[in-house]
mmCIF file of C-alpha atoms and ligand atoms in Angstrom:
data_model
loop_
_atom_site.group_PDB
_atom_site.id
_atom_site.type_symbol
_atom_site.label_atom_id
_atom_site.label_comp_id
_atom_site.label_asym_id
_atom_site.label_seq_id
_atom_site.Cartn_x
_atom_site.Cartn_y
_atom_site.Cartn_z
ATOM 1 C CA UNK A 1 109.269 82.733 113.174
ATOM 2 C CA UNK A 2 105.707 83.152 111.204
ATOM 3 C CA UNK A 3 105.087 86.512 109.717
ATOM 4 C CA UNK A 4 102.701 87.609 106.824
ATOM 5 C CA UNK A 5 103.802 88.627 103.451
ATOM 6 C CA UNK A 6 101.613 90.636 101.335
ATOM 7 C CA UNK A 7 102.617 91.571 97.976
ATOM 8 C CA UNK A 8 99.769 94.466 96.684
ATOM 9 C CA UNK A 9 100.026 94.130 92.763
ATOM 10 C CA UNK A 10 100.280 90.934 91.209
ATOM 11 C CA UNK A 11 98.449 89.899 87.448
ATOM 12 C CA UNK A 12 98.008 86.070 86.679
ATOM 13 C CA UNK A 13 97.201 85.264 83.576
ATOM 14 C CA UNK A 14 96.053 81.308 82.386
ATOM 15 C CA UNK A 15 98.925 81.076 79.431
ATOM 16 C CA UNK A 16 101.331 82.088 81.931
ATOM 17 C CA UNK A 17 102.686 79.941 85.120
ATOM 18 C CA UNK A 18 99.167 80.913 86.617
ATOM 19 C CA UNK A 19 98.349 78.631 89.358
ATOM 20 C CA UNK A 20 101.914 77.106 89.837
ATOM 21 C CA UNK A 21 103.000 80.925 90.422
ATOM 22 C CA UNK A 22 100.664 81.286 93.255
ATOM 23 C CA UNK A 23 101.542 77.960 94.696
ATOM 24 C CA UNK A 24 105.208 79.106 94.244
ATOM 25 C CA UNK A 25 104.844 82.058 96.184
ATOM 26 C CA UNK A 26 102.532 80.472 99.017
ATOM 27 C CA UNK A 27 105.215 78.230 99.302
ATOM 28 C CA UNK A 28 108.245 80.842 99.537
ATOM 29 C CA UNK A 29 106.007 82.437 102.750
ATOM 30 C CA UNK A 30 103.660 84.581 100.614
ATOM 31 C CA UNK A 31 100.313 84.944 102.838
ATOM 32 C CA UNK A 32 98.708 87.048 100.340
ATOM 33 C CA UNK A 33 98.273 89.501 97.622
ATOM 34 C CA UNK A 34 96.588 91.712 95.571
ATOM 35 C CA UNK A 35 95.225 89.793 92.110
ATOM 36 C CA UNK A 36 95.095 93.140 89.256
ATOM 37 C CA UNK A 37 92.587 92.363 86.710
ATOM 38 C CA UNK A 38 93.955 92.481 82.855
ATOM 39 C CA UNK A 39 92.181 93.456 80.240
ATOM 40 C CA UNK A 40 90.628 90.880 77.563
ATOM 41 C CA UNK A 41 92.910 90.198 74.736
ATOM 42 C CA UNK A 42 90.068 91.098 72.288
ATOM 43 C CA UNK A 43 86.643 92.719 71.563
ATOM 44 C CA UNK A 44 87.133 96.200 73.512
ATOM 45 C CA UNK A 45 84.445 97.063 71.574
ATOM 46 C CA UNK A 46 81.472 95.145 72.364
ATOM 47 C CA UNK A 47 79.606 96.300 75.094
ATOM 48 C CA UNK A 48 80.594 93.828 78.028
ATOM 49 C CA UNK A 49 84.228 94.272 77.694
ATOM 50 C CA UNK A 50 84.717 95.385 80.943
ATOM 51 C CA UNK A 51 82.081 93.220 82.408
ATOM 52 C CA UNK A 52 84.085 89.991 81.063
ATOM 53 C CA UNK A 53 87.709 91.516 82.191
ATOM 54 C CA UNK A 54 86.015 92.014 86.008
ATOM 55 C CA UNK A 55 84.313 88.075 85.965
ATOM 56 C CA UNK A 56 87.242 86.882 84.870
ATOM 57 C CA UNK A 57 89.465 88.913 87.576
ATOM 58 C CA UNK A 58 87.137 87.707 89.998
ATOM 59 C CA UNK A 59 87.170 83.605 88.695
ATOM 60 C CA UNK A 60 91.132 83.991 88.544
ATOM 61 C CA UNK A 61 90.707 85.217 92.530
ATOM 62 C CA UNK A 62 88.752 82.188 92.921
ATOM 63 C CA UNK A 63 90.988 79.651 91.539
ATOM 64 C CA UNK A 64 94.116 81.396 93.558
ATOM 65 C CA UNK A 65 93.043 80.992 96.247
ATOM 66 C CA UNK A 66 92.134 77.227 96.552
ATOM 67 C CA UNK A 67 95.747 76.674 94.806
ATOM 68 C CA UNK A 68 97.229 78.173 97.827
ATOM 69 C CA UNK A 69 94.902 78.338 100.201
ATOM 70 C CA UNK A 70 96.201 82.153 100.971
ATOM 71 C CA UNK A 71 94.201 85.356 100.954
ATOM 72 C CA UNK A 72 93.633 87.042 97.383
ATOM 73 C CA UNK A 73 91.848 90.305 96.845
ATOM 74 C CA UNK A 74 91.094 91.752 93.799
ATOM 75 C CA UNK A 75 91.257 94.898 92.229
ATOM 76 C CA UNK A 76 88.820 96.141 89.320
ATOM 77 C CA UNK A 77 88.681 99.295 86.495
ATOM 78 C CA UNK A 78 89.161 100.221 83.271
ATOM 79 C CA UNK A 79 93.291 99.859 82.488
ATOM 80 C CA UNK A 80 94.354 103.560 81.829
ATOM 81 C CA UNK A 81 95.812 102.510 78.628
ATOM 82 C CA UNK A 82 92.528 101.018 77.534
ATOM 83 C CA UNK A 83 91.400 104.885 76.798
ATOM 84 C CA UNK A 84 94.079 105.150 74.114
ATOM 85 C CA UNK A 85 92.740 102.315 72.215
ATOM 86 C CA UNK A 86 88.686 103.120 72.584
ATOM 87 C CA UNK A 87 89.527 106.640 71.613
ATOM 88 C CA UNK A 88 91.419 105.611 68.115
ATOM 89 C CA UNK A 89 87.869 103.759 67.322
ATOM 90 C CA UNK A 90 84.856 106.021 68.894
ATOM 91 C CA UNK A 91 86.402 109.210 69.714
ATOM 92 C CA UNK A 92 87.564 110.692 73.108
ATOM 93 C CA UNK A 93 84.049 111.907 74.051
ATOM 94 C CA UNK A 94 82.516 108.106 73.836
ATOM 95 C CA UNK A 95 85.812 106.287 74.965
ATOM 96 C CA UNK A 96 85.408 108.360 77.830
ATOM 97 C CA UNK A 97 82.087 107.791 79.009
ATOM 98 C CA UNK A 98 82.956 104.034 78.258
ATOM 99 C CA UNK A 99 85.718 103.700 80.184
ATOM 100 C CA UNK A 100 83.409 105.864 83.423
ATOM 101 C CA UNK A 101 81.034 103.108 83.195
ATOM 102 C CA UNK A 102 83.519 100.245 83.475
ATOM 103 C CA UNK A 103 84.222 102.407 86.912
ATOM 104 C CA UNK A 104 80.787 102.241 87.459
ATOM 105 C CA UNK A 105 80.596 98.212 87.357
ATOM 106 C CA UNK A 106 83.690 98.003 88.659
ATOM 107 C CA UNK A 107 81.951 100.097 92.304
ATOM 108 C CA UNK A 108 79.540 97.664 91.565
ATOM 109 C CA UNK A 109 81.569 94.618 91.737
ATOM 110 C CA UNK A 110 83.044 96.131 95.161
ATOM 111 C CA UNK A 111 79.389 96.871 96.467
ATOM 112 C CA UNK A 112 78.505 92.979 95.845
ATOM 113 C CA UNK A 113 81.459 91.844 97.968
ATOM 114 C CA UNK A 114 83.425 90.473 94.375
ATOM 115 C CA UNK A 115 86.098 93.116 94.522
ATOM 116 C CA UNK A 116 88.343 95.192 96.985
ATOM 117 C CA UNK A 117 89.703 97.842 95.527
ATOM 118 C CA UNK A 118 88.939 100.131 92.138
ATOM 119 C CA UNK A 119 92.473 99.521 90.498
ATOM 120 C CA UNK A 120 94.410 99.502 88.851
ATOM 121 C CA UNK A 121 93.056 102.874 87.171
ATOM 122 C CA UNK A 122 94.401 106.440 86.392
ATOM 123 C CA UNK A 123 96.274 107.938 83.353
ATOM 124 C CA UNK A 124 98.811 106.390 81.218
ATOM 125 C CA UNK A 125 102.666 106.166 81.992
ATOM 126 C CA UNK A 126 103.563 107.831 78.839
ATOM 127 C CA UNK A 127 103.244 110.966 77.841
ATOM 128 C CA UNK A 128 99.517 111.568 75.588
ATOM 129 C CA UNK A 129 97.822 114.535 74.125
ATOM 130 C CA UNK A 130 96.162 117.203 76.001
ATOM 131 C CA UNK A 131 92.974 116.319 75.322
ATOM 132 C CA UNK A 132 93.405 112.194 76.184
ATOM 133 C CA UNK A 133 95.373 113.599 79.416
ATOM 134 C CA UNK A 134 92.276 115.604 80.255
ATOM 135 C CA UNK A 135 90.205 112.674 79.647
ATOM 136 C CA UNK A 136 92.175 110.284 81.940
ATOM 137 C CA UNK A 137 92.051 113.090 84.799
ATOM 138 C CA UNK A 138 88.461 113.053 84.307
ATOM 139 C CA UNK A 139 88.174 109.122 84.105
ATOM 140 C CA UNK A 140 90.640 109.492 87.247
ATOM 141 C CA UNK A 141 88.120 111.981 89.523
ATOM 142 C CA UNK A 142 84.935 109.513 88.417
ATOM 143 C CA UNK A 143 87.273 106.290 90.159
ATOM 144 C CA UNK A 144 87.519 108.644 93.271
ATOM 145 C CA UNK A 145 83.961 109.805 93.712
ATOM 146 C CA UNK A 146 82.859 105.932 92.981
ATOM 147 C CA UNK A 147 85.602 104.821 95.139
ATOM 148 C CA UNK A 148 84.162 106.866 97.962
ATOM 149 C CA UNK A 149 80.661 106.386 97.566
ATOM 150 C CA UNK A 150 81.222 102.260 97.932
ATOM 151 C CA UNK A 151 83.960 102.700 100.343
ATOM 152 C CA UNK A 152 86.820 101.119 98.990
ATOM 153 C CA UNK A 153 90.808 102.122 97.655
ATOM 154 C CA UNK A 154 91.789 103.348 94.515
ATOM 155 C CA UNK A 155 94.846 101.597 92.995
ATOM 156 C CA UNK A 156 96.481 104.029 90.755
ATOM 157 C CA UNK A 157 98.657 103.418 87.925
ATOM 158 C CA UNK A 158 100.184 106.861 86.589
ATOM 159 C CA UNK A 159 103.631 108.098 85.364
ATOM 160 C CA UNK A 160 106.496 107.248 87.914
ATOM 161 C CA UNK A 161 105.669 109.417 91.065
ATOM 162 C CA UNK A 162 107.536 112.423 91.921
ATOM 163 C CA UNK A 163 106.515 114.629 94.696
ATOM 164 C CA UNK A 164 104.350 117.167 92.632
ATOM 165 C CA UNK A 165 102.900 114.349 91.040
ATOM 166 C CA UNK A 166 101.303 112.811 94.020
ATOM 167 C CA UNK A 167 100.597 116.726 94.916
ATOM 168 C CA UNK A 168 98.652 116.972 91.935
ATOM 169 C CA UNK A 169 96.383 113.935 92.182
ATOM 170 C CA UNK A 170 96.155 114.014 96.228
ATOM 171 C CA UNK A 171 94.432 117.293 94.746
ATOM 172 C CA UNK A 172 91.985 115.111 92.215
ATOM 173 C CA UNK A 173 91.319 112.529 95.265
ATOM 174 C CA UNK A 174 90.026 116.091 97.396
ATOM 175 C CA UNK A 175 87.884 117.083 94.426
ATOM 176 C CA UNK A 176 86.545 113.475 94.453
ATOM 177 C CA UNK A 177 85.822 113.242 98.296
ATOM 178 C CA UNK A 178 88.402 110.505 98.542
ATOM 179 C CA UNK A 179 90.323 109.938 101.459
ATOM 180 C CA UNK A 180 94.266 110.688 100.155
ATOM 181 C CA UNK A 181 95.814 107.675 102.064
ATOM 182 C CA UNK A 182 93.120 105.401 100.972
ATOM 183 C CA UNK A 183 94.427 106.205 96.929
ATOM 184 C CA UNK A 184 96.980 103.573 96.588
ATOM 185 C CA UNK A 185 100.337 104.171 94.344
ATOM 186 C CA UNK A 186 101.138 101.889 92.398
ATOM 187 C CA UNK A 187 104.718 101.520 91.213
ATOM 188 C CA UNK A 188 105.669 104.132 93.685
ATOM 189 C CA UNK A 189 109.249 104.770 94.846
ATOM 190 C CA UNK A 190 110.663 105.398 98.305
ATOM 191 C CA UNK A 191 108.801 108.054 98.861
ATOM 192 C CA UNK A 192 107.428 107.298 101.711
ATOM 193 C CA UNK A 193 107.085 110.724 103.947
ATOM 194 C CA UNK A 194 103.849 112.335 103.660
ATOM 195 C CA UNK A 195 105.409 115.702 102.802
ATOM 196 C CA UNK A 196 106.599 113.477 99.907
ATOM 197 C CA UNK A 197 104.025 112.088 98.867
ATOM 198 C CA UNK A 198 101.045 114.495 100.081
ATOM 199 C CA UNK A 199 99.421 111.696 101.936
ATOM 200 C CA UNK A 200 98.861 108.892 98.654
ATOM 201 C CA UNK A 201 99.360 105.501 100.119
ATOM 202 C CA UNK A 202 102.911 104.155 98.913
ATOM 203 C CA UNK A 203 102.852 100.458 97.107
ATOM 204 C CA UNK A 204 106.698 100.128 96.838
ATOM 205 C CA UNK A 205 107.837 98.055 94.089
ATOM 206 C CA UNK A 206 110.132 95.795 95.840
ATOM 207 C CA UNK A 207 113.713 96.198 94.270
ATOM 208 C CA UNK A 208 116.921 95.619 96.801
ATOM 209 C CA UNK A 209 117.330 99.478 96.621
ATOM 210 C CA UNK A 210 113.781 100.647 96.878
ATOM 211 C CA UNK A 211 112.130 99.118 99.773
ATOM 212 C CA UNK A 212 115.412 98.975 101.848
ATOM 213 C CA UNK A 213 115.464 102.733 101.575
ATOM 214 C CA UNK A 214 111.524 103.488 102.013
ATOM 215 C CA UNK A 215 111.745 100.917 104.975
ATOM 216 C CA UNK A 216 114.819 103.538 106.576
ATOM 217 C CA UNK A 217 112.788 106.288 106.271
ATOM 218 C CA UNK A 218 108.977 104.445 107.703
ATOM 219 C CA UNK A 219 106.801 101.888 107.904
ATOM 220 C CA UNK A 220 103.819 103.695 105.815
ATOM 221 C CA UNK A 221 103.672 101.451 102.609
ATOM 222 C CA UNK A 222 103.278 98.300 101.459
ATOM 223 C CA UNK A 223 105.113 96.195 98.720
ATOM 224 C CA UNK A 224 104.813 94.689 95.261
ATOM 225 C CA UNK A 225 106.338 93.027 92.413
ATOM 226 C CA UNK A 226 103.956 93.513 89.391
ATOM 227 C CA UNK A 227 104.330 90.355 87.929
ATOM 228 C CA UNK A 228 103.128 90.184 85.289
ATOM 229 C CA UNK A 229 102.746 86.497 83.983
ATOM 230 C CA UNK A 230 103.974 86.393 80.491
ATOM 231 C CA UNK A 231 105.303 83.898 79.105
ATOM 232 C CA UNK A 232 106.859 86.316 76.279
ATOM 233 C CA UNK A 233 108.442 88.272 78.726
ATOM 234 C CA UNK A 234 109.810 86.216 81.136
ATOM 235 C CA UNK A 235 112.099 88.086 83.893
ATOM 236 C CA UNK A 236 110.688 91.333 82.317
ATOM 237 C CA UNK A 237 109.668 92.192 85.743
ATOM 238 C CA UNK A 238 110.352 91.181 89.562
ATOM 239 C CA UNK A 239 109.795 86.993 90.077
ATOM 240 C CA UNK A 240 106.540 86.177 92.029
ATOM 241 C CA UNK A 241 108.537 85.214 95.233
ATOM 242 C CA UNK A 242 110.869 88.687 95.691
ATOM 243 C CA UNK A 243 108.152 90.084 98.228
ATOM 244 C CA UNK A 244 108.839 86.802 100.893
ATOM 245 C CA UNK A 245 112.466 87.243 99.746
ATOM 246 C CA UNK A 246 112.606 90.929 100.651
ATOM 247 C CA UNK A 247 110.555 90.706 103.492
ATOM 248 C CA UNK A 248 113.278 88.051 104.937
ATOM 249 C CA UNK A 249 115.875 90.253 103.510
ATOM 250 C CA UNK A 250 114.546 93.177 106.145
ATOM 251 C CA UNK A 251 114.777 90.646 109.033
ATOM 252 C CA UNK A 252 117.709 89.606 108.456
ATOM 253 C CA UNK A 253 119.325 92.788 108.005
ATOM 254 C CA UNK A 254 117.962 94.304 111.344
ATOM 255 C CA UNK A 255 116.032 97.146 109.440
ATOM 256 C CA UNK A 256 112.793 95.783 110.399
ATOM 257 C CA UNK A 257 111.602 93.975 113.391
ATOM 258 C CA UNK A 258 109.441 91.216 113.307
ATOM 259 C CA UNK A 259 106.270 93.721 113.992
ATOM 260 C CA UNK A 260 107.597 96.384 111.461
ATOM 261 C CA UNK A 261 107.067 93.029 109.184
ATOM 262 C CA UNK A 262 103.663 92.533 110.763
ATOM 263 C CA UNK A 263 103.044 96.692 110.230
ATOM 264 C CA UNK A 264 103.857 96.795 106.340
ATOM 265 C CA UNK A 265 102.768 92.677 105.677
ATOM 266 C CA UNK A 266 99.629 92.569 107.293
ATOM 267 C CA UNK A 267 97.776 95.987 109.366
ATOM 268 C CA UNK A 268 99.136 98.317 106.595
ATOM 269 C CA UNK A 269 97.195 96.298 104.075
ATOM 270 C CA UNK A 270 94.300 95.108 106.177
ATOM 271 C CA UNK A 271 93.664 98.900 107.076
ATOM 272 C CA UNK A 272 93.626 99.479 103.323
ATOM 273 C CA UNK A 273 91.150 96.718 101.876
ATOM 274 C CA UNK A 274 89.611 95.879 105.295
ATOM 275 C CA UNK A 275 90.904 92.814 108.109
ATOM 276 C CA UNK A 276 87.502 91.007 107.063
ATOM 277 C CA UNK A 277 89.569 89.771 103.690
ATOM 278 C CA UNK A 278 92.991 88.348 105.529
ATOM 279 C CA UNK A 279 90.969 85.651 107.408
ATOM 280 C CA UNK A 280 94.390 83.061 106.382
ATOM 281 C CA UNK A 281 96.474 85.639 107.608
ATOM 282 C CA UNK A 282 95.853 86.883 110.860
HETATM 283 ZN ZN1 LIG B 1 99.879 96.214 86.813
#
């Protein structure tokens, strides 16, 4: 039996297992996945900071790719946290309009065919003063009025999601003109029923637990692991080949059939970024 396997939030970095990660998981049955752009370890001061993190994203892509020969997309933006750290140096007002232009090139990117998705952007995990909280809702509207003007998803990394959560920023994604189930949740739970999760596309982060009960309740989300690539932190976060082992795991366990695999693996996902970028897929 062939299916796809799609895991939506994946980081590779070179002094991690890199390449040999992406081999591993094209060999466990992974078909494809979404490559999440990391931030430069150093000058997020000088002017093409962003511009080097989104070249480098999109060289990474590159080099995936032929390891594997699988499809990898990319996603592009400013890292939430980035504002913290830009603000401690310059000030809220000019970390702020920093971070909206590394939206700006990051649309850019998109427009040129590099990217595929404005991610993974929003407002930090952790809780922040009012006035860097009303910065990163700002920074947050400016992904979703780019976002809609090139036509592409938003990826959003926020604090975990609870249903007033999503409520709130469905309501950010209206003021932006963004289409709600095109902005993407990143490290989302089970909730996968829209009057859960007011319409926000659910990327499930694929523990035992989580997916099995998001894929009871519907077929409306994809998966991902987050992995992270550091060699500092290894097992910090789920292996590189839990999607294809989950995805097997929902087979075998008679909670999804094959197309429910083919629904959240492959048309969920190629709705998202577009079936023009799962040409090894499908
Ligand atoms: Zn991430």
């Amino acid at each position: 039996m062939a299916y796809p396997v799609f895991d939506n939030h994946v980081h590779l970095q070179r002094k991690g297992r890199f390449t040999d990660a992406v081999k591993e998981f094209g060999r466990k049955g992974g078909t494809g996945f979404m490559l999440v752009a990391l931030p430069p370890d150093e000058g997020l001061l000088k002017d093409d900071f962003f511009l080097r993190m989104y070249e480098e994203g999109a060289s990474i892509k590159k080099e995936a790719e032929e390891a594997a020969g699988i499809d990898v997309l990319l996603a592009i933006g400013p890292y939430p946290v980035t504002l913290l750290g830009l603000a401690g140096q310059l000030g809220i007002e000019q970390a702020e309009e920093r971070m909206v232009r590394g939206v700006e090139l990051a649309g850019e990117f998109v427009m040129e065919g590099k990217a595929n998705a404005i991610g993974e952007v929003g407002r930090p995990h952790f809780p922040v003063s009012e006035e860097l909280l009303a910065a990163s809702n700002r920074i947050m509207e400016a992904c979703f009025r780019q976002a809609k003007s090139v036509g592409c998803p938003v990826i959003l990394h926020t604090e975990d999601p609870s249903p007033s959560s999503l409520a709130e920023i469905a309501g950010f994604a209206d003021a932006g003109g963004m289409e709600r189930g095109r902005v993407i949740k990143h490290h989302c739970t089970d909730l996968v029923n829209e009057d859960e999760n007011s319409g926000i596309f659910p990327s499930v982060k694929a523990t035992r637990e989580l997916v099995f009960s998001a894929a009871k309740k519907g077929k409306r989300f994809v998966m991902e692991t987050d992995y992270i690539d550091d060699p500092a932190r290894p097992g910090a976060v789920l292996g590189i080949a839990t999607v294809p082992k989950r995805t097997r795991e929902l087979l075998g366990a008679g909670i999804f059939s094959e197309e429910d695999i083919w629904k959240v693996n492959y048309e969920n996902p190629a709705t998202l970024y577009g079936k023009e970028w799962f040409r090894k897929t499908a």
